PDB file of C-alpha atoms in Angstrom:
ATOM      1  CA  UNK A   8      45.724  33.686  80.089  1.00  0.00           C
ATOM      2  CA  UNK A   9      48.745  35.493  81.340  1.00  0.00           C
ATOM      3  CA  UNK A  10      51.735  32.999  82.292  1.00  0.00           C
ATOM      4  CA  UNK A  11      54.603  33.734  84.454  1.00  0.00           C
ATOM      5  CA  UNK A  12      57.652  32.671  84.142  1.00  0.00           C
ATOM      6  CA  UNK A  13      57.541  29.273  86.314  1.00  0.00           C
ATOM      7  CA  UNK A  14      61.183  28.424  85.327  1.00  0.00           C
ATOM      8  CA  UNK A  15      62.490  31.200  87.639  1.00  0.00           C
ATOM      9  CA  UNK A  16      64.382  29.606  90.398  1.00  0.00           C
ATOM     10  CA  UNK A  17      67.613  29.518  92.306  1.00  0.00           C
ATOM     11  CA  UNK A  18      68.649  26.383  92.807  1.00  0.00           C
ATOM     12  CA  UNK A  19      70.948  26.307  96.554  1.00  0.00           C
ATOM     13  CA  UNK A  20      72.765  23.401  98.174  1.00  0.00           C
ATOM     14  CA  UNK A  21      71.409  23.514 102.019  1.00  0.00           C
ATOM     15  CA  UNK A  22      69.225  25.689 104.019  1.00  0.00           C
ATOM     16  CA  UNK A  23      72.675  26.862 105.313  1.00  0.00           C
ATOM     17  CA  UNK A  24      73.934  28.332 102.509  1.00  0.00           C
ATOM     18  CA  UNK A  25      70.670  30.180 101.659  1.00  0.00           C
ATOM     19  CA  UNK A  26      70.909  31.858 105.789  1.00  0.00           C
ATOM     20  CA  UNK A  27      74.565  32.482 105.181  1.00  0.00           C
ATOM     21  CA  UNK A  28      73.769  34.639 101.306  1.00  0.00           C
ATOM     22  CA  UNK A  29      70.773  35.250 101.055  1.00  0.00           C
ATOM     23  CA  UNK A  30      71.523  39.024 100.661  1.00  0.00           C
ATOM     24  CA  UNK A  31      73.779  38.131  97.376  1.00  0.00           C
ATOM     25  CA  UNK A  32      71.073  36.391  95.299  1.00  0.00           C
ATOM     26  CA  UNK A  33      69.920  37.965  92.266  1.00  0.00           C
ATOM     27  CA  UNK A  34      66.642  39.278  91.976  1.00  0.00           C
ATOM     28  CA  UNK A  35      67.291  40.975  88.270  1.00  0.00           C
ATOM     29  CA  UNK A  36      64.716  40.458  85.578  1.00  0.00           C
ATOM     30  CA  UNK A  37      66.985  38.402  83.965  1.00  0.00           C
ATOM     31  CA  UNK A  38      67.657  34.608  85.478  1.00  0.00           C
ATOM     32  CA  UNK A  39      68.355  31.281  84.606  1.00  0.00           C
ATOM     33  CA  UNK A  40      64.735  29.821  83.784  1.00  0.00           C
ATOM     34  CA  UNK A  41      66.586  26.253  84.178  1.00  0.00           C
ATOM     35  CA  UNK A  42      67.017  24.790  87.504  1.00  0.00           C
ATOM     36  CA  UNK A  43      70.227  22.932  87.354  1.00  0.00           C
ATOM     37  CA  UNK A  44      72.087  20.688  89.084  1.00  0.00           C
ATOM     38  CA  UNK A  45      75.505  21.399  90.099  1.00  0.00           C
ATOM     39  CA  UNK A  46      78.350  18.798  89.012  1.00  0.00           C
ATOM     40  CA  UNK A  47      79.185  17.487  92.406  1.00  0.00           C
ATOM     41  CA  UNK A  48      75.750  16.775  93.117  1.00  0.00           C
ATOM     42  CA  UNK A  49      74.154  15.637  90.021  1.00  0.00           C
ATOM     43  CA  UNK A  50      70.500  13.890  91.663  1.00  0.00           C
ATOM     44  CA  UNK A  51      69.663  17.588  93.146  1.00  0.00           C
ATOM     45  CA  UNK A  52      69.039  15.787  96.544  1.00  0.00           C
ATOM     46  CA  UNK A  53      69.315  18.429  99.460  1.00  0.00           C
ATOM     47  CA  UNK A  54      68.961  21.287  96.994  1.00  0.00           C
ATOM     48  CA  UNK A  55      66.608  24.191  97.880  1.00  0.00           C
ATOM     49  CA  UNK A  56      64.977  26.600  95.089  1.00  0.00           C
ATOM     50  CA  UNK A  57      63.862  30.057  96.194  1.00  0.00           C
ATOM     51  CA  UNK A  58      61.074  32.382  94.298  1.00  0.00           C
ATOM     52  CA  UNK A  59      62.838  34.943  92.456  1.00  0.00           C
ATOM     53  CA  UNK A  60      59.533  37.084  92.304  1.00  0.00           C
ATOM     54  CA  UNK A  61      60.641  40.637  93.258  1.00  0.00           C
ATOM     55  CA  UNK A  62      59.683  41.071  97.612  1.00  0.00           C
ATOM     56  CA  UNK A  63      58.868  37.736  97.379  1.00  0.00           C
ATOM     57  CA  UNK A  64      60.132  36.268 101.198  1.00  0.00           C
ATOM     58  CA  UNK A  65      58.525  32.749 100.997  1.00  0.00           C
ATOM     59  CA  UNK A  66      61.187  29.918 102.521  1.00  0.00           C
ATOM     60  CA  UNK A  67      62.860  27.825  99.756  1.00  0.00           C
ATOM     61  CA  UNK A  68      61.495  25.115  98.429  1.00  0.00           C
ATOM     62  CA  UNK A  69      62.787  21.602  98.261  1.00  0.00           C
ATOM     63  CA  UNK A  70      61.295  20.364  94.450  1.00  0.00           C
ATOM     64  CA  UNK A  71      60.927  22.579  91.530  1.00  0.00           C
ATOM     65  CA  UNK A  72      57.338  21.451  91.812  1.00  0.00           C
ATOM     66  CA  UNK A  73      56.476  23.401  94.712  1.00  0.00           C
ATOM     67  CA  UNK A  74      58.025  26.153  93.449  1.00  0.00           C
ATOM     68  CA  UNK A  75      56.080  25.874  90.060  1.00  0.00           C
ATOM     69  CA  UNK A  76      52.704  25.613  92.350  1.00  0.00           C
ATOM     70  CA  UNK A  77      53.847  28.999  94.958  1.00  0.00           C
ATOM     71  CA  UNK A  78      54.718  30.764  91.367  1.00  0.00           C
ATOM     72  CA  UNK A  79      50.933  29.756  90.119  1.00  0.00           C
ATOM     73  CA  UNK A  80      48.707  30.516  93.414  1.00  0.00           C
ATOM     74  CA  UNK A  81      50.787  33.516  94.981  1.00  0.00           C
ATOM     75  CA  UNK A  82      52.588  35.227  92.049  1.00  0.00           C
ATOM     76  CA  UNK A  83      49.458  35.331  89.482  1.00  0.00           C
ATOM     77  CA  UNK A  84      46.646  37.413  89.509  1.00  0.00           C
ATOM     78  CA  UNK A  85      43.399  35.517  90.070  1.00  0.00           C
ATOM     79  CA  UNK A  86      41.667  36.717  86.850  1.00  0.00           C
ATOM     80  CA  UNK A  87      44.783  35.075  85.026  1.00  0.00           C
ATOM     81  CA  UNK A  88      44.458  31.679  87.291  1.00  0.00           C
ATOM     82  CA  UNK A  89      42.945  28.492  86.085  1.00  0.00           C
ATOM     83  CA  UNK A  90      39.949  28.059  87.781  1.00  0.00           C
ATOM     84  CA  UNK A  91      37.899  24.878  89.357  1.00  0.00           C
ATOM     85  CA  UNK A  92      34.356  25.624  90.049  1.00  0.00           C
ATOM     86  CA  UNK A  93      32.189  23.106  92.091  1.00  0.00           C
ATOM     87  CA  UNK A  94      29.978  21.662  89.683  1.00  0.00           C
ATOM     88  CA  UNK A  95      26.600  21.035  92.245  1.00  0.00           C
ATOM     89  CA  UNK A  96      24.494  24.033  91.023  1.00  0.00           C
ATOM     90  CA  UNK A  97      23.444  25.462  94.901  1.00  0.00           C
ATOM     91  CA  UNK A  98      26.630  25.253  96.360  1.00  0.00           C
ATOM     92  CA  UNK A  99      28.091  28.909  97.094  1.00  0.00           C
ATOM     93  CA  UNK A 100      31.984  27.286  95.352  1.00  0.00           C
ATOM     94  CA  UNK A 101      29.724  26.888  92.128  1.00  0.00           C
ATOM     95  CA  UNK A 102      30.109  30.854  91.672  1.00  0.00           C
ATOM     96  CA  UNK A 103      33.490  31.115  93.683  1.00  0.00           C
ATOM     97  CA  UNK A 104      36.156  28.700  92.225  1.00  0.00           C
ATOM     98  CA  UNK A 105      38.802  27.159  93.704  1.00  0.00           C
ATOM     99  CA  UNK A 106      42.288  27.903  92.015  1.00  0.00           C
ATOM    100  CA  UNK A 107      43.887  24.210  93.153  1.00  0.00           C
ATOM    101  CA  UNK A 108      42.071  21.048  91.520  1.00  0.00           C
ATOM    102  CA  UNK A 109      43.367  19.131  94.855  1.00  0.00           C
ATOM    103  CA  UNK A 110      41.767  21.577  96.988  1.00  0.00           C
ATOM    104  CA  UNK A 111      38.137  20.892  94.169  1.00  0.00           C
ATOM    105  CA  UNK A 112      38.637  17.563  95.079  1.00  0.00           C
ATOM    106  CA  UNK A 113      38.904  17.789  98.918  1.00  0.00           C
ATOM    107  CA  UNK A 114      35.834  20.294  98.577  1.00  0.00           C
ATOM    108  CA  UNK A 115      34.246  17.471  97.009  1.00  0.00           C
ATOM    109  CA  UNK A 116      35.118  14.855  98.856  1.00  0.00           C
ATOM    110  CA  UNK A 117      34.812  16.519 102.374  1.00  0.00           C
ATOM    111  CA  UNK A 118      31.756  18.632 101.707  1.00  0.00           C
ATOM    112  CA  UNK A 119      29.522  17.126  99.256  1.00  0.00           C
ATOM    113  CA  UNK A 120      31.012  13.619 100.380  1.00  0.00           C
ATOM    114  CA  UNK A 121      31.628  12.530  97.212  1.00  0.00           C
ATOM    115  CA  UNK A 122      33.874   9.285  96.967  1.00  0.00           C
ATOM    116  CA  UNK A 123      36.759  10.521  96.031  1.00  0.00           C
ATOM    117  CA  UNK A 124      39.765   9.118  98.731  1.00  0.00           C
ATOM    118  CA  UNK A 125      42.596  10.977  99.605  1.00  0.00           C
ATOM    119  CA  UNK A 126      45.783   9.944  97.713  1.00  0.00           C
ATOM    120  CA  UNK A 127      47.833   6.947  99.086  1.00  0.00           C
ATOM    121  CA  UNK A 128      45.283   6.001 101.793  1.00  0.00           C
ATOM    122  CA  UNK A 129      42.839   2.909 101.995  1.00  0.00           C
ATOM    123  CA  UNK A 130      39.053   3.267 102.063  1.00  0.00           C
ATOM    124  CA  UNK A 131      36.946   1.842 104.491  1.00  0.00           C
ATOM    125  CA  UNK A 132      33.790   0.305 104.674  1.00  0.00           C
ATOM    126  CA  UNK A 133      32.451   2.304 106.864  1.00  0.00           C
ATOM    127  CA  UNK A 134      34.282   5.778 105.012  1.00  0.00           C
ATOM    128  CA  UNK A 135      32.529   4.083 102.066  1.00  0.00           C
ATOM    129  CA  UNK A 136      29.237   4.077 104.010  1.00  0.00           C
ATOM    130  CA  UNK A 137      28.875   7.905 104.207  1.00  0.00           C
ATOM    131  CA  UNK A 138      29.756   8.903 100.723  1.00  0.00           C
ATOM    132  CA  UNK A 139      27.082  10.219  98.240  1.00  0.00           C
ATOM    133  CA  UNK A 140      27.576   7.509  95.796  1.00  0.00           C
ATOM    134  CA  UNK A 141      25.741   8.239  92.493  1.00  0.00           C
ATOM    135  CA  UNK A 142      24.282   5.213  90.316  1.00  0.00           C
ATOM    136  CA  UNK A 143      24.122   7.258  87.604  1.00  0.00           C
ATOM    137  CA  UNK A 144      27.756   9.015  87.477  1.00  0.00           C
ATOM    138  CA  UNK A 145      31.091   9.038  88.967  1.00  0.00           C
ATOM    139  CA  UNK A 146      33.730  11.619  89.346  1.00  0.00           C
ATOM    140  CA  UNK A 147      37.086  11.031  87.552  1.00  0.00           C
ATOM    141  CA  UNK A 148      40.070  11.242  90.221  1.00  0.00           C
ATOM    142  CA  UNK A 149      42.433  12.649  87.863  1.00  0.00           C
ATOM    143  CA  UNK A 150      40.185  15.480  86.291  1.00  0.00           C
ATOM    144  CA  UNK A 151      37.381  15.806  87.935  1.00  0.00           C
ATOM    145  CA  UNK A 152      34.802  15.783  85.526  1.00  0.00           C
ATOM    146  CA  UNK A 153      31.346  13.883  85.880  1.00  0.00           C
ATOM    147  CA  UNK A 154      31.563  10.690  84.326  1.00  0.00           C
ATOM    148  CA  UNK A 155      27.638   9.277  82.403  1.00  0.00           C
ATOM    149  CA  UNK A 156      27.857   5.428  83.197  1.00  0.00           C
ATOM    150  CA  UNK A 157      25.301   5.288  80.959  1.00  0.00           C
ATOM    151  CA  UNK A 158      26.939   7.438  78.235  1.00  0.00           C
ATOM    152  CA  UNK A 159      30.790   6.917  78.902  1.00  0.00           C
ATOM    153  CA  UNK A 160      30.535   3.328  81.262  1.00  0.00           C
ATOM    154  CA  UNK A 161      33.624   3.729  83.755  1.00  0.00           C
ATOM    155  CA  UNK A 162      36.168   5.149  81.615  1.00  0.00           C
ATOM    156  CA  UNK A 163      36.463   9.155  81.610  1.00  0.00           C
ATOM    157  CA  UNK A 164      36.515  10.605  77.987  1.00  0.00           C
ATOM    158  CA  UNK A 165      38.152  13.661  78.977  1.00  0.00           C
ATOM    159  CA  UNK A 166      41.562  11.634  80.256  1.00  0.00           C
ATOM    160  CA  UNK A 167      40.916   8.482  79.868  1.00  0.00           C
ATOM    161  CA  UNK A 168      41.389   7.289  83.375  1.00  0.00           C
ATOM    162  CA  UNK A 169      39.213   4.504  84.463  1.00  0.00           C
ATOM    163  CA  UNK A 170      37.065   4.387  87.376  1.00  0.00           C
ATOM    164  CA  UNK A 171      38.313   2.047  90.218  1.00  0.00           C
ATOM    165  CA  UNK A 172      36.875  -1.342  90.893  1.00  0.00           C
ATOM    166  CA  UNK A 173      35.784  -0.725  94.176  1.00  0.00           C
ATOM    167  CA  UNK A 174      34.043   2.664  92.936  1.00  0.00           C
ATOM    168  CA  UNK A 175      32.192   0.536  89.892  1.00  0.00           C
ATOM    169  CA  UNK A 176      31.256  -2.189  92.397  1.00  0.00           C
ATOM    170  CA  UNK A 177      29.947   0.437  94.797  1.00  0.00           C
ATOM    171  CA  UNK A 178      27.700   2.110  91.776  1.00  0.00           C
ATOM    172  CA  UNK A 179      26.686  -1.379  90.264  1.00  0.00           C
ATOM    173  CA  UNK A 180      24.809  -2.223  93.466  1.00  0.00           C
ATOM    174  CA  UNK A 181      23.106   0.957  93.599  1.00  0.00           C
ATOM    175  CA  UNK A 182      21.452   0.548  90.295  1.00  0.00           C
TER     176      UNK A 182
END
C-alpha cells in the first residue's frame, strides 16, 4: 500500500490570517512534515492546518487529525485505501467496501441494525429493542470484527476490547 505523506500541513494562527495570505503559502514538494506550534502559542488552540496537496482548495482544518483523515479519503487513490467490507455475505457493501471504519460501523448499525451505539450517546430500551442482537456473536466497537462467545466469550482477540455489560446481558438472555 502506497502512503502519502500525512505529515504535510501548514499550521496558521486564525481563519484570518489564512483569508489575508493564502496566496503566499507554499505548495513546493518540499514542507515541513511536522506541525508545530509557534512559541507564543504553545497548546496550538485556534490554529488552523491546510492540505498542502497540489489544487487541493479544501478549508483548513482545526486538528491535525482531520487533516490526517482529508489526506487518507481525498488525496489517495482507492486501490491504495484501506478497505472495510460489510461482513453479511448478501449485502451489496460485502463486494463494495467502505474506506472509513466509522462509516462500517454506522452501515452496520443503521442498516443491518446491529447494536453498535453511536459514540458518547446512551442506549435505550426501546433503541435496544430493534437491534439484531446475536446469541451467538457480538461485534467489537473498536475493530469491528465478529466476536465467537462461544470461542472468544466477550473479549475480542483481535484488540482486546471487551464487550459492554449491557451488550453481554442483552446476548445472555437470548441464549
Amino acid at each position: 500500500m502506497e502512503h502519502y505523506d500525512l505529515g504535510a500541513a501548514w499550521p496558521m494562527a486564525t481563519t484570518d490570517a489564512y483569508n489575508q495570505s493564502s496566496s503566499s503559502y507554499s505548495r513546493s514538494p518540499t514542507y515541513d512534515t511536522s506541525p508545530t506550534t509557534t512559541d507564543n502559542n504553545p497548546s496550538g488552540e485556534g490554529r488552523l492546518y491546510v492540505c498542502l496537496a497540489p489544487g487541493c482548495t479544501h478549508n483548513p482544518f482545526k486538528r491535525v487529525t482531520d487533516l490526517d483523515r482529508h489526506y487518507k479519503s481525498v488525496h489517495v487513490r482507492d486501490e491504495d485505501k484501506d478497505k472495510f467490507y460489510c461482513d453479511y455475505k448478501k449485502c451489496p457493501r460485502n463486494q463494495d467496501p467502505f474506506f472509513r471504519p466509522e462509516r462500517l460501523r454506522n452501515h452496520l448499525r443503521d442498516y443491518h441494525k446491529e447494536d453498535l451505539p453511536k459514540k458518547g450517546t446512551k442506549t435505550t430500551a426501546e433503541w435496544l429493542r430493534e437491534r439484531n442482537i446475536q446469541p451467538k456473536w457480538w461485534r467489537c466497537y473498536a475493530c469491528l470484527q465478529r466476536v465467537d462467545i462461544r470461542r472468544d466469550g466477550f473479549m475480542c482477540r483481535h484488540c482486546n476490547q471487551v464487550c459492554e455489560p449491557e451488550r453481554q446481558s442483552l446476548r445472555e438472555k437470548k441464549r
